[in-house]
Amino acid sequence: MPRDAYVNGRYLPHRDAVVHVEDRGYQFADGVYEVVPIINGKLVDEIGHLDRLDRSLDNLEIPAPVSRRALRMIIRELIRRNRVTHGSIYFQVTRGVSPRDHKFPAGCRPALVMTTKQTKPHSAEMLQQGVPVVSLPDERWARCDIKSISLLPNVLGKQKAAEAGAYEAWQVARDGMVTEGTSSNAWIVTGAGKVVTRDASNNILNGITRTRLISLIQEQGYELEERSFSLDEALAAREAFLTSSSSLVMPVTQIDGQPVGNGHPGILSSKLRDHYLDFIHGLKDEA
Ligand code: PMP
C-alpha cells in the first residue's frame, strides 16, 4: 500500500487523498494522464513522458498545473516518500474544479494528482510462454493520440480480454487494420523478418516504449516498417509482441485462440525485449 499521494500541492496519506466532486476529471473525463515506469529505482524515459503530457495538455488547451521543474521535483519526492523501487508513478491533470457546465470555465485552475505503485516484475514464466490476445472492434474516438483519462472503450476492451482469458485486446478498425491494444502498442514480425508497427497518427497513442524500441531497432539495424497491418496479416505473422510502460516488450503467442508462428515467443521479439532491458539497465537519472 503506498503511503502518500500528491493532491494539488499537498502530500497526503493515500487513504485521505481525495478530489472535489466537481473536478471536471470526475464529471467529464476532462483531463490527461501519464504513467512513468520505475525500474531499479530509476524513471524510464521520463522526458518522453513529460513531453507527451505537454502535447496532450496543449491539444486540450489545459494549462500546465506547475512548471516542468516543479513537476519533476514532486515526482522524485513522492517516489522517495513511498520508497518505490519497481513499479510506476501515475499523474493526472484535469481542467480543474468548477460548477458543472460543458464549456471551459473561465479562471479554472488545473488540478494535479499523483500516486505510485510498487509492483513485481513480470514472471519468467509469462515471458517464456508469451501472452494471448483477442481482437475487438476499435470503438474509440478520432483522437487516440491524446492520452486522455476518458478510457471507457479501453476499460471495456480489457475486461472482454480478461473474460476470454487473454492478456490484452487488439483493437481493429473498420477497415480491418489493427490499431493498438487497450493499453499497449501492437507489433508483428513478417515472414521476411521485418518488424512492423502502425505509424503514429491520431488513431493510436504513440507509446513512449514504442518510440524507444523504434530507435533501438534502428540502432541494431533490424528492418522496420511503420505501417498499418491487418488482423489477417497478424494471424499469418511469424511473431507478434506488444509494448507498454508496464509490459515493456511482451511476446504475443496467440491471437483469438490461434497460435502466432510456432506458438512460442519469437526469436526477434525476445531479442528486442533483451535490447530494451539492456537500455533500462544502462539508464542514468535524466538531468
Ligand atoms: N496505447 C494505449 C491506448 C495505451 O494506453 C498505452 C499505455 N499508456 C500505450 C499504447 C503504450 O504507451 P507507453 O509505451 O507510453 O506506455
PDB file of C-alpha atoms and ligand atoms in Angstrom:
ATOM      1  CA  MET A   1       0.000   0.000   0.000  1.00  0.00           C
ATOM      2  CA  PRO A   2       1.586   3.313  -0.996  1.00  0.00           C
ATOM      3  CA  ARG A   3       1.935   5.657   1.917  1.00  0.00           C
ATOM      4  CA  ASP A   4       1.393   9.027   0.294  1.00  0.00           C
ATOM      5  CA  ALA A   5      -0.310  10.606  -2.677  1.00  0.00           C
ATOM      6  CA  TYR A   6       0.129  14.118  -4.026  1.00  0.00           C
ATOM      7  CA  VAL A   7      -3.038  16.198  -4.444  1.00  0.00           C
ATOM      8  CA  ASN A   8      -2.918  19.803  -5.616  1.00  0.00           C
ATOM      9  CA  GLY A   9       0.101  20.979  -3.678  1.00  0.00           C
ATOM     10  CA  ARG A  10      -0.049  18.580  -0.745  1.00  0.00           C
ATOM     11  CA  TYR A  11       1.386  15.178   0.117  1.00  0.00           C
ATOM     12  CA  LEU A  12      -1.370  13.247   1.894  1.00  0.00           C
ATOM     13  CA  PRO A  13      -1.733   9.733   3.278  1.00  0.00           C
ATOM     14  CA  HIS A  14      -3.092   7.679   0.372  1.00  0.00           C
ATOM     15  CA  ARG A  15      -6.380   6.895   2.173  1.00  0.00           C
ATOM     16  CA  ASP A  16      -7.065  10.621   2.698  1.00  0.00           C
ATOM     17  CA  ALA A  17      -6.226  11.677  -0.866  1.00  0.00           C
ATOM     18  CA  VAL A  18      -9.483  12.965  -2.387  1.00  0.00           C
ATOM     19  CA  VAL A  19     -10.573  15.428  -5.054  1.00  0.00           C
ATOM     20  CA  HIS A  20     -13.662  17.625  -5.243  1.00  0.00           C
ATOM     21  CA  VAL A  21     -16.931  16.169  -6.665  1.00  0.00           C
ATOM     22  CA  GLU A  22     -16.950  18.965  -9.240  1.00  0.00           C
ATOM     23  CA  ASP A  23     -13.476  18.212 -10.533  1.00  0.00           C
ATOM     24  CA  ARG A  24     -14.001  18.120 -14.303  1.00  0.00           C
ATOM     25  CA  GLY A  25     -11.984  14.929 -14.488  1.00  0.00           C
ATOM     26  CA  TYR A  26     -14.623  13.224 -12.365  1.00  0.00           C
ATOM     27  CA  GLN A  27     -17.595  14.716 -14.221  1.00  0.00           C
ATOM     28  CA  PHE A  28     -16.399  14.947 -17.844  1.00  0.00           C
ATOM     29  CA  ALA A  29     -13.153  12.944 -18.010  1.00  0.00           C
ATOM     30  CA  ASP A  30     -11.748  16.377 -18.928  1.00  0.00           C
ATOM     31  CA  GLY A  31      -8.100  15.619 -18.327  1.00  0.00           C
ATOM     32  CA  VAL A  32      -4.980  13.739 -19.308  1.00  0.00           C
ATOM     33  CA  TYR A  33      -2.509  11.418 -17.607  1.00  0.00           C
ATOM     34  CA  GLU A  34       0.875   9.753 -17.775  1.00  0.00           C
ATOM     35  CA  VAL A  35       2.398   6.631 -16.277  1.00  0.00           C
ATOM     36  CA  VAL A  36       6.189   6.508 -15.987  1.00  0.00           C
ATOM     37  CA  PRO A  37       7.784   3.151 -15.199  1.00  0.00           C
ATOM     38  CA  ILE A  38      10.253   2.879 -12.331  1.00  0.00           C
ATOM     39  CA  ILE A  39      12.776   0.072 -12.671  1.00  0.00           C
ATOM     40  CA  ASN A  40      15.681  -0.472 -10.273  1.00  0.00           C
ATOM     41  CA  GLY A  41      14.699   2.829  -8.677  1.00  0.00           C
ATOM     42  CA  LYS A  42      15.095   4.730 -11.967  1.00  0.00           C
ATOM     43  CA  LEU A  43      12.479   6.535 -14.000  1.00  0.00           C
ATOM     44  CA  VAL A  44      12.347   5.164 -17.542  1.00  0.00           C
ATOM     45  CA  ASP A  45      12.126   7.771 -20.326  1.00  0.00           C
ATOM     46  CA  GLU A  46      10.823  10.485 -18.002  1.00  0.00           C
ATOM     47  CA  ILE A  47      11.453  13.232 -20.555  1.00  0.00           C
ATOM     48  CA  GLY A  48       9.485  11.400 -23.262  1.00  0.00           C
ATOM     49  CA  HIS A  49       6.531  11.050 -20.891  1.00  0.00           C
ATOM     50  CA  LEU A  50       6.701  14.712 -19.827  1.00  0.00           C
ATOM     51  CA  ASP A  51       6.870  15.836 -23.467  1.00  0.00           C
ATOM     52  CA  ARG A  52       3.811  13.711 -24.261  1.00  0.00           C
ATOM     53  CA  LEU A  53       1.988  15.182 -21.247  1.00  0.00           C
ATOM     54  CA  ASP A  54       2.676  18.698 -22.586  1.00  0.00           C
ATOM     55  CA  ARG A  55       1.400  17.658 -26.007  1.00  0.00           C
ATOM     56  CA  SER A  56      -1.811  16.169 -24.541  1.00  0.00           C
ATOM     57  CA  LEU A  57      -2.380  19.314 -22.427  1.00  0.00           C
ATOM     58  CA  ASP A  58      -1.796  21.600 -25.442  1.00  0.00           C
ATOM     59  CA  ASN A  59      -4.275  19.636 -27.528  1.00  0.00           C
ATOM     60  CA  LEU A  60      -6.973  20.066 -24.885  1.00  0.00           C
ATOM     61  CA  GLU A  61      -5.989  23.667 -24.081  1.00  0.00           C
ATOM     62  CA  ILE A  62      -5.368  22.832 -20.425  1.00  0.00           C
ATOM     63  CA  PRO A  63      -2.562  24.954 -18.940  1.00  0.00           C
ATOM     64  CA  ALA A  64       0.304  23.136 -17.200  1.00  0.00           C
ATOM     65  CA  PRO A  65      -0.551  22.935 -13.471  1.00  0.00           C
ATOM     66  CA  VAL A  66       3.087  23.514 -12.407  1.00  0.00           C
ATOM     67  CA  SER A  67       6.389  24.106 -14.206  1.00  0.00           C
ATOM     68  CA  ARG A  68       8.282  21.088 -15.538  1.00  0.00           C
ATOM     69  CA  ARG A  69      10.956  21.664 -12.918  1.00  0.00           C
ATOM     70  CA  ALA A  70       8.366  21.573 -10.129  1.00  0.00           C
ATOM     71  CA  LEU A  71       6.685  18.517 -11.653  1.00  0.00           C
ATOM     72  CA  ARG A  72       9.978  16.638 -11.694  1.00  0.00           C
ATOM     73  CA  MET A  73      10.616  17.587  -8.070  1.00  0.00           C
ATOM     74  CA  ILE A  74       7.176  16.361  -7.000  1.00  0.00           C
ATOM     75  CA  ILE A  75       7.706  13.076  -8.894  1.00  0.00           C
ATOM     76  CA  ARG A  76      11.015  12.487  -7.100  1.00  0.00           C
ATOM     77  CA  GLU A  77       9.637  13.449  -3.696  1.00  0.00           C
ATOM     78  CA  LEU A  78       6.683  11.035  -3.995  1.00  0.00           C
ATOM     79  CA  ILE A  79       8.945   8.184  -5.123  1.00  0.00           C
ATOM     80  CA  ARG A  80      11.248   8.917  -2.204  1.00  0.00           C
ATOM     81  CA  ARG A  81       8.410   9.035   0.334  1.00  0.00           C
ATOM     82  CA  ASN A  82       6.889   5.791  -0.957  1.00  0.00           C
ATOM     83  CA  ARG A  83      10.266   4.081  -1.438  1.00  0.00           C
ATOM     84  CA  VAL A  84       9.321   2.762  -4.870  1.00  0.00           C
ATOM     85  CA  THR A  85      11.991   0.578  -6.452  1.00  0.00           C
ATOM     86  CA  HIS A  86       9.973  -1.241  -9.111  1.00  0.00           C
ATOM     87  CA  GLY A  87       6.600  -0.068 -10.360  1.00  0.00           C
ATOM     88  CA  SER A  88       5.307   3.187 -11.724  1.00  0.00           C
ATOM     89  CA  ILE A  89       4.248   6.725 -10.974  1.00  0.00           C
ATOM     90  CA  TYR A  90       0.852   7.914 -12.217  1.00  0.00           C
ATOM     91  CA  PHE A  91      -0.023  11.573 -12.638  1.00  0.00           C
ATOM     92  CA  GLN A  92      -3.129  13.171 -13.997  1.00  0.00           C
ATOM     93  CA  VAL A  93      -4.040  16.731 -14.804  1.00  0.00           C
ATOM     94  CA  THR A  94      -7.639  17.841 -15.157  1.00  0.00           C
ATOM     95  CA  ARG A  95      -9.036  21.201 -16.184  1.00  0.00           C
ATOM     96  CA  GLY A  96      -9.897  21.766 -12.526  1.00  0.00           C
ATOM     97  CA  VAL A  97     -12.885  22.299 -10.248  1.00  0.00           C
ATOM     98  CA  SER A  98     -15.882  24.350 -11.370  1.00  0.00           C
ATOM     99  CA  PRO A  99     -19.716  24.185 -11.297  1.00  0.00           C
ATOM    100  CA  ARG A 100     -20.801  21.620 -13.883  1.00  0.00           C
ATOM    101  CA  ASP A 101     -21.033  23.166 -17.353  1.00  0.00           C
ATOM    102  CA  HIS A 102     -19.661  21.567 -20.513  1.00  0.00           C
ATOM    103  CA  LYS A 103     -17.803  24.570 -21.890  1.00  0.00           C
ATOM    104  CA  PHE A 104     -14.404  25.537 -20.489  1.00  0.00           C
ATOM    105  CA  PRO A 105     -14.954  27.528 -17.280  1.00  0.00           C
ATOM    106  CA  ALA A 106     -13.164  30.869 -17.014  1.00  0.00           C
ATOM    107  CA  GLY A 107     -10.344  31.116 -14.487  1.00  0.00           C
ATOM    108  CA  CYS A 108     -10.315  27.432 -13.609  1.00  0.00           C
ATOM    109  CA  ARG A 109      -7.018  26.199 -12.139  1.00  0.00           C
ATOM    110  CA  PRO A 110      -5.810  22.836 -13.462  1.00  0.00           C
ATOM    111  CA  ALA A 111      -5.681  20.073 -10.865  1.00  0.00           C
ATOM    112  CA  LEU A 112      -2.709  17.723 -10.435  1.00  0.00           C
ATOM    113  CA  VAL A 113      -2.761  14.399  -8.600  1.00  0.00           C
ATOM    114  CA  MET A 114      -0.049  11.786  -8.364  1.00  0.00           C
ATOM    115  CA  THR A 115       0.168   8.253  -6.992  1.00  0.00           C
ATOM    116  CA  THR A 116       2.772   5.488  -7.084  1.00  0.00           C
ATOM    117  CA  LYS A 117       2.549   1.735  -7.397  1.00  0.00           C
ATOM    118  CA  GLN A 118       5.109  -0.861  -6.308  1.00  0.00           C
ATOM    119  CA  THR A 119       4.769  -3.972  -8.480  1.00  0.00           C
ATOM    120  CA  LYS A 120       6.610  -7.241  -9.058  1.00  0.00           C
ATOM    121  CA  PRO A 121       8.466  -7.685 -12.357  1.00  0.00           C
ATOM    122  CA  HIS A 122       6.686  -9.996 -14.835  1.00  0.00           C
ATOM    123  CA  SER A 123       7.374 -13.635 -14.078  1.00  0.00           C
ATOM    124  CA  ALA A 124       9.956 -15.516 -16.119  1.00  0.00           C
ATOM    125  CA  GLU A 125       7.183 -17.998 -16.906  1.00  0.00           C
ATOM    126  CA  MET A 126       4.994 -15.352 -18.542  1.00  0.00           C
ATOM    127  CA  LEU A 127       7.919 -14.185 -20.648  1.00  0.00           C
ATOM    128  CA  GLN A 128       8.843 -17.736 -21.649  1.00  0.00           C
ATOM    129  CA  GLN A 129       5.278 -18.558 -22.638  1.00  0.00           C
ATOM    130  CA  GLY A 130       4.222 -15.242 -24.123  1.00  0.00           C
ATOM    131  CA  VAL A 131       0.672 -13.964 -23.761  1.00  0.00           C
ATOM    132  CA  PRO A 132      -2.615 -14.459 -25.638  1.00  0.00           C
ATOM    133  CA  VAL A 133      -4.553 -11.533 -27.122  1.00  0.00           C
ATOM    134  CA  VAL A 134      -8.057 -11.337 -28.557  1.00  0.00           C
ATOM    135  CA  SER A 135      -9.284  -8.960 -31.246  1.00  0.00           C
ATOM    136  CA  LEU A 136     -12.138  -6.493 -30.823  1.00  0.00           C
ATOM    137  CA  PRO A 137     -13.635  -3.701 -32.917  1.00  0.00           C
ATOM    138  CA  ASP A 138     -11.998  -0.338 -32.201  1.00  0.00           C
ATOM    139  CA  GLU A 139     -14.879   1.812 -30.971  1.00  0.00           C
ATOM    140  CA  ARG A 140     -12.864   4.797 -29.736  1.00  0.00           C
ATOM    141  CA  TRP A 141     -12.931   8.440 -30.795  1.00  0.00           C
ATOM    142  CA  ALA A 142     -10.776  10.003 -33.500  1.00  0.00           C
ATOM    143  CA  ARG A 143      -8.079  11.471 -31.196  1.00  0.00           C
ATOM    144  CA  CYS A 144      -6.443   8.403 -29.706  1.00  0.00           C
ATOM    145  CA  ASP A 145      -3.112  10.277 -29.873  1.00  0.00           C
ATOM    146  CA  ILE A 146      -4.178  12.299 -26.802  1.00  0.00           C
ATOM    147  CA  LYS A 147      -3.553  10.461 -23.543  1.00  0.00           C
ATOM    148  CA  SER A 148      -6.975  11.322 -22.196  1.00  0.00           C
ATOM    149  CA  ILE A 149      -8.374   9.932 -18.927  1.00  0.00           C
ATOM    150  CA  SER A 150     -11.533   9.091 -20.886  1.00  0.00           C
ATOM    151  CA  LEU A 151     -10.804   5.364 -21.130  1.00  0.00           C
ATOM    152  CA  LEU A 152     -14.199   3.681 -21.298  1.00  0.00           C
ATOM    153  CA  PRO A 153     -13.645   1.696 -24.532  1.00  0.00           C
ATOM    154  CA  ASN A 154     -10.212   0.655 -23.227  1.00  0.00           C
ATOM    155  CA  VAL A 155     -11.739  -0.473 -19.922  1.00  0.00           C
ATOM    156  CA  LEU A 156     -14.465  -2.468 -21.703  1.00  0.00           C
ATOM    157  CA  GLY A 157     -11.922  -3.977 -24.091  1.00  0.00           C
ATOM    158  CA  LYS A 158      -9.550  -5.040 -21.339  1.00  0.00           C
ATOM    159  CA  GLN A 159     -12.454  -6.565 -19.414  1.00  0.00           C
ATOM    160  CA  LYS A 160     -13.503  -8.594 -22.503  1.00  0.00           C
ATOM    161  CA  ALA A 161      -9.895  -9.762 -22.874  1.00  0.00           C
ATOM    162  CA  ALA A 162      -9.776 -10.819 -19.222  1.00  0.00           C
ATOM    163  CA  GLU A 163     -13.074 -12.691 -19.554  1.00  0.00           C
ATOM    164  CA  ALA A 164     -11.628 -14.538 -22.559  1.00  0.00           C
ATOM    165  CA  GLY A 165      -8.523 -15.447 -20.534  1.00  0.00           C
ATOM    166  CA  ALA A 166      -6.376 -13.101 -22.635  1.00  0.00           C
ATOM    167  CA  TYR A 167      -3.791 -10.569 -21.543  1.00  0.00           C
ATOM    168  CA  GLU A 168      -4.807  -7.811 -23.938  1.00  0.00           C
ATOM    169  CA  ALA A 169      -7.326  -6.939 -26.656  1.00  0.00           C
ATOM    170  CA  TRP A 170      -6.027  -5.771 -30.025  1.00  0.00           C
ATOM    171  CA  GLN A 171      -8.459  -3.251 -31.431  1.00  0.00           C
ATOM    172  CA  VAL A 172      -9.333  -3.490 -35.106  1.00  0.00           C
ATOM    173  CA  ALA A 173     -10.597  -0.513 -37.122  1.00  0.00           C
ATOM    174  CA  ARG A 174     -13.484  -0.793 -39.595  1.00  0.00           C
ATOM    175  CA  ASP A 175     -11.012  -1.275 -42.456  1.00  0.00           C
ATOM    176  CA  GLY A 176      -9.703  -4.488 -40.850  1.00  0.00           C
ATOM    177  CA  MET A 177      -6.448  -2.886 -39.710  1.00  0.00           C
ATOM    178  CA  VAL A 178      -5.177  -3.354 -36.159  1.00  0.00           C
ATOM    179  CA  THR A 179      -4.807  -0.036 -34.356  1.00  0.00           C
ATOM    180  CA  GLU A 180      -3.349  -0.978 -30.950  1.00  0.00           C
ATOM    181  CA  GLY A 181      -4.090  -2.718 -27.666  1.00  0.00           C
ATOM    182  CA  THR A 182      -6.261  -1.169 -24.963  1.00  0.00           C
ATOM    183  CA  SER A 183      -3.127  -0.134 -23.060  1.00  0.00           C
ATOM    184  CA  SER A 184      -0.261  -1.125 -25.352  1.00  0.00           C
ATOM    185  CA  ASN A 185       1.025  -0.840 -28.925  1.00  0.00           C
ATOM    186  CA  ALA A 186       0.810  -3.813 -31.297  1.00  0.00           C
ATOM    187  CA  TRP A 187       3.689  -5.228 -33.352  1.00  0.00           C
ATOM    188  CA  ILE A 188       4.307  -8.144 -35.724  1.00  0.00           C
ATOM    189  CA  VAL A 189       7.335  -9.692 -37.416  1.00  0.00           C
ATOM    190  CA  THR A 190       6.636 -10.737 -41.009  1.00  0.00           C
ATOM    191  CA  GLY A 191       7.746 -13.975 -42.662  1.00  0.00           C
ATOM    192  CA  ALA A 192      10.543 -11.945 -44.273  1.00  0.00           C
ATOM    193  CA  GLY A 193      11.771 -10.856 -40.820  1.00  0.00           C
ATOM    194  CA  LYS A 194      10.569  -7.247 -40.972  1.00  0.00           C
ATOM    195  CA  VAL A 195       9.345  -5.659 -37.759  1.00  0.00           C
ATOM    196  CA  VAL A 196       6.026  -3.865 -38.363  1.00  0.00           C
ATOM    197  CA  THR A 197       4.093  -1.479 -36.150  1.00  0.00           C
ATOM    198  CA  ARG A 198       1.397   1.006 -37.022  1.00  0.00           C
ATOM    199  CA  ASP A 199       2.569   4.512 -37.866  1.00  0.00           C
ATOM    200  CA  ALA A 200       1.905   7.192 -35.240  1.00  0.00           C
ATOM    201  CA  SER A 201      -1.221   9.173 -36.186  1.00  0.00           C
ATOM    202  CA  ASN A 202      -4.452  10.225 -34.495  1.00  0.00           C
ATOM    203  CA  ASN A 203      -5.503   6.555 -34.472  1.00  0.00           C
ATOM    204  CA  ILE A 204      -3.070   5.369 -31.817  1.00  0.00           C
ATOM    205  CA  LEU A 205      -1.326   6.572 -28.720  1.00  0.00           C
ATOM    206  CA  ASN A 206       2.314   6.998 -29.658  1.00  0.00           C
ATOM    207  CA  GLY A 207       3.793   4.853 -26.894  1.00  0.00           C
ATOM    208  CA  ILE A 208       6.973   6.015 -25.242  1.00  0.00           C
ATOM    209  CA  THR A 209       8.077   2.359 -25.167  1.00  0.00           C
ATOM    210  CA  ARG A 210       7.195   2.162 -28.890  1.00  0.00           C
ATOM    211  CA  THR A 211       9.303   5.220 -29.672  1.00  0.00           C
ATOM    212  CA  ARG A 212      12.245   3.943 -27.620  1.00  0.00           C
ATOM    213  CA  LEU A 213      12.067   0.493 -29.210  1.00  0.00           C
ATOM    214  CA  ILE A 214      11.994   2.022 -32.698  1.00  0.00           C
ATOM    215  CA  SER A 215      15.265   3.808 -32.003  1.00  0.00           C
ATOM    216  CA  LEU A 216      16.810   0.614 -30.556  1.00  0.00           C
ATOM    217  CA  ILE A 217      15.661  -1.334 -33.650  1.00  0.00           C
ATOM    218  CA  GLN A 218      17.253   1.290 -35.890  1.00  0.00           C
ATOM    219  CA  GLU A 219      20.469   1.261 -33.863  1.00  0.00           C
ATOM    220  CA  GLN A 220      20.651  -2.529 -34.123  1.00  0.00           C
ATOM    221  CA  GLY A 221      19.989  -2.417 -37.860  1.00  0.00           C
ATOM    222  CA  TYR A 222      16.841  -4.580 -37.947  1.00  0.00           C
ATOM    223  CA  GLU A 223      14.374  -3.900 -40.737  1.00  0.00           C
ATOM    224  CA  LEU A 224      11.401  -1.835 -39.604  1.00  0.00           C
ATOM    225  CA  GLU A 225       8.210  -0.678 -41.301  1.00  0.00           C
ATOM    226  CA  GLU A 226       5.879   1.808 -39.650  1.00  0.00           C
ATOM    227  CA  ARG A 227       2.608   0.981 -41.367  1.00  0.00           C
ATOM    228  CA  SER A 228      -0.826  -0.482 -40.674  1.00  0.00           C
ATOM    229  CA  PHE A 229      -1.251  -4.244 -40.687  1.00  0.00           C
ATOM    230  CA  SER A 230      -4.492  -6.195 -40.854  1.00  0.00           C
ATOM    231  CA  LEU A 231      -5.706  -8.765 -38.358  1.00  0.00           C
ATOM    232  CA  ASP A 232      -5.234 -11.384 -41.119  1.00  0.00           C
ATOM    233  CA  GLU A 233      -1.621 -10.339 -41.558  1.00  0.00           C
ATOM    234  CA  ALA A 234      -1.111 -10.591 -37.796  1.00  0.00           C
ATOM    235  CA  LEU A 235      -2.646 -14.076 -37.755  1.00  0.00           C
ATOM    236  CA  ALA A 236      -0.229 -15.144 -40.505  1.00  0.00           C
ATOM    237  CA  ALA A 237       2.800 -13.367 -38.974  1.00  0.00           C
ATOM    238  CA  ARG A 238       5.938 -15.160 -37.821  1.00  0.00           C
ATOM    239  CA  GLU A 239       5.963 -13.353 -34.491  1.00  0.00           C
ATOM    240  CA  ALA A 240       3.943 -10.804 -32.576  1.00  0.00           C
ATOM    241  CA  PHE A 241       4.527  -8.725 -29.467  1.00  0.00           C
ATOM    242  CA  LEU A 242       3.223  -5.702 -27.617  1.00  0.00           C
ATOM    243  CA  THR A 243       4.887  -2.772 -25.898  1.00  0.00           C
ATOM    244  CA  SER A 244       3.905  -0.540 -22.996  1.00  0.00           C
ATOM    245  CA  SER A 245       5.374   1.077 -19.916  1.00  0.00           C
ATOM    246  CA  SER A 246       4.113  -1.752 -17.728  1.00  0.00           C
ATOM    247  CA  SER A 247       4.659  -4.737 -20.056  1.00  0.00           C
ATOM    248  CA  LEU A 248       7.858  -3.377 -21.695  1.00  0.00           C
ATOM    249  CA  VAL A 249       8.287  -5.749 -24.670  1.00  0.00           C
ATOM    250  CA  MET A 250       5.960  -8.731 -24.248  1.00  0.00           C
ATOM    251  CA  PRO A 251       5.791 -11.630 -26.745  1.00  0.00           C
ATOM    252  CA  VAL A 252       2.269 -12.420 -28.053  1.00  0.00           C
ATOM    253  CA  THR A 253       1.869 -16.111 -28.828  1.00  0.00           C
ATOM    254  CA  GLN A 254      -1.851 -16.397 -29.587  1.00  0.00           C
ATOM    255  CA  ILE A 255      -4.387 -14.209 -31.345  1.00  0.00           C
ATOM    256  CA  ASP A 256      -8.056 -15.182 -30.990  1.00  0.00           C
ATOM    257  CA  GLY A 257      -7.019 -18.656 -29.865  1.00  0.00           C
ATOM    258  CA  GLN A 258      -4.755 -19.277 -32.877  1.00  0.00           C
ATOM    259  CA  PRO A 259      -1.005 -19.672 -32.389  1.00  0.00           C
ATOM    260  CA  VAL A 260       1.261 -16.980 -33.800  1.00  0.00           C
ATOM    261  CA  GLY A 261       4.141 -18.652 -35.687  1.00  0.00           C
ATOM    262  CA  ASN A 262       5.040 -21.809 -33.782  1.00  0.00           C
ATOM    263  CA  GLY A 263       3.076 -20.651 -30.732  1.00  0.00           C
ATOM    264  CA  HIS A 264       6.210 -19.754 -28.765  1.00  0.00           C
ATOM    265  CA  PRO A 265       7.760 -16.325 -28.171  1.00  0.00           C
ATOM    266  CA  GLY A 266       9.568 -15.316 -31.352  1.00  0.00           C
ATOM    267  CA  ILE A 267      13.349 -15.088 -31.552  1.00  0.00           C
ATOM    268  CA  LEU A 268      13.305 -11.467 -32.693  1.00  0.00           C
ATOM    269  CA  SER A 269      10.674 -10.471 -30.102  1.00  0.00           C
ATOM    270  CA  SER A 270      12.851 -11.960 -27.358  1.00  0.00           C
ATOM    271  CA  LYS A 271      15.956 -10.217 -28.719  1.00  0.00           C
ATOM    272  CA  LEU A 272      14.121  -6.891 -28.823  1.00  0.00           C
ATOM    273  CA  ARG A 273      12.994  -7.381 -25.251  1.00  0.00           C
ATOM    274  CA  ASP A 274      16.631  -8.007 -24.269  1.00  0.00           C
ATOM    275  CA  HIS A 275      17.740  -4.836 -26.086  1.00  0.00           C
ATOM    276  CA  TYR A 276      15.065  -2.896 -24.241  1.00  0.00           C
ATOM    277  CA  LEU A 277      16.168  -4.367 -20.885  1.00  0.00           C
ATOM    278  CA  ASP A 278      19.797  -3.513 -21.712  1.00  0.00           C
ATOM    279  CA  PHE A 279      18.690   0.049 -22.381  1.00  0.00           C
ATOM    280  CA  ILE A 280      16.949   0.177 -18.976  1.00  0.00           C
ATOM    281  CA  HIS A 281      19.961  -1.256 -17.159  1.00  0.00           C
ATOM    282  CA  GLY A 282      22.184   1.372 -18.747  1.00  0.00           C
ATOM    283  CA  LEU A 283      19.907   4.231 -17.653  1.00  0.00           C
ATOM    284  CA  LYS A 284      21.258   7.131 -15.706  1.00  0.00           C
ATOM    285  CA  ASP A 285      18.920   9.546 -13.945  1.00  0.00           C
ATOM    286  CA  GLU A 286      17.889  12.103 -16.587  1.00  0.00           C
ATOM    287  CA  ALA A 287      19.257  15.518 -15.686  1.00  0.00           C
TER     288      ALA A 287
HETATM  289  N1  PMP B   1      -1.688   2.599 -26.383  1.00  0.00           N
HETATM  290  C1  PMP B   1      -2.559   2.848 -25.389  1.00  0.00           C
HETATM  291  C2  PMP B   1      -4.008   3.004 -25.730  1.00  0.00           C
HETATM  292  C3  PMP B   1      -2.109   2.969 -24.068  1.00  0.00           C
HETATM  293  O1  PMP B   1      -2.970   3.247 -23.070  1.00  0.00           O
HETATM  294  C4  PMP B   1      -0.733   2.773 -23.790  1.00  0.00           C
HETATM  295  C5  PMP B   1      -0.224   2.837 -22.373  1.00  0.00           C
HETATM  296  N2  PMP B   1      -0.258   4.111 -21.864  1.00  0.00           N
HETATM  297  C6  PMP B   1       0.142   2.517 -24.859  1.00  0.00           C
HETATM  298  C7  PMP B   1      -0.373   2.439 -26.149  1.00  0.00           C
HETATM  299  C8  PMP B   1       1.618   2.344 -24.626  1.00  0.00           C
HETATM  300  O2  PMP B   1       2.208   3.561 -24.277  1.00  0.00           O
HETATM  301  P1  PMP B   1       3.528   3.633 -23.373  1.00  0.00           P
HETATM  302  O3  PMP B   1       4.556   2.806 -24.065  1.00  0.00           O
HETATM  303  O4  PMP B   1       3.869   5.072 -23.349  1.00  0.00           O
HETATM  304  O5  PMP B   1       3.160   3.072 -22.040  1.00  0.00           O
END
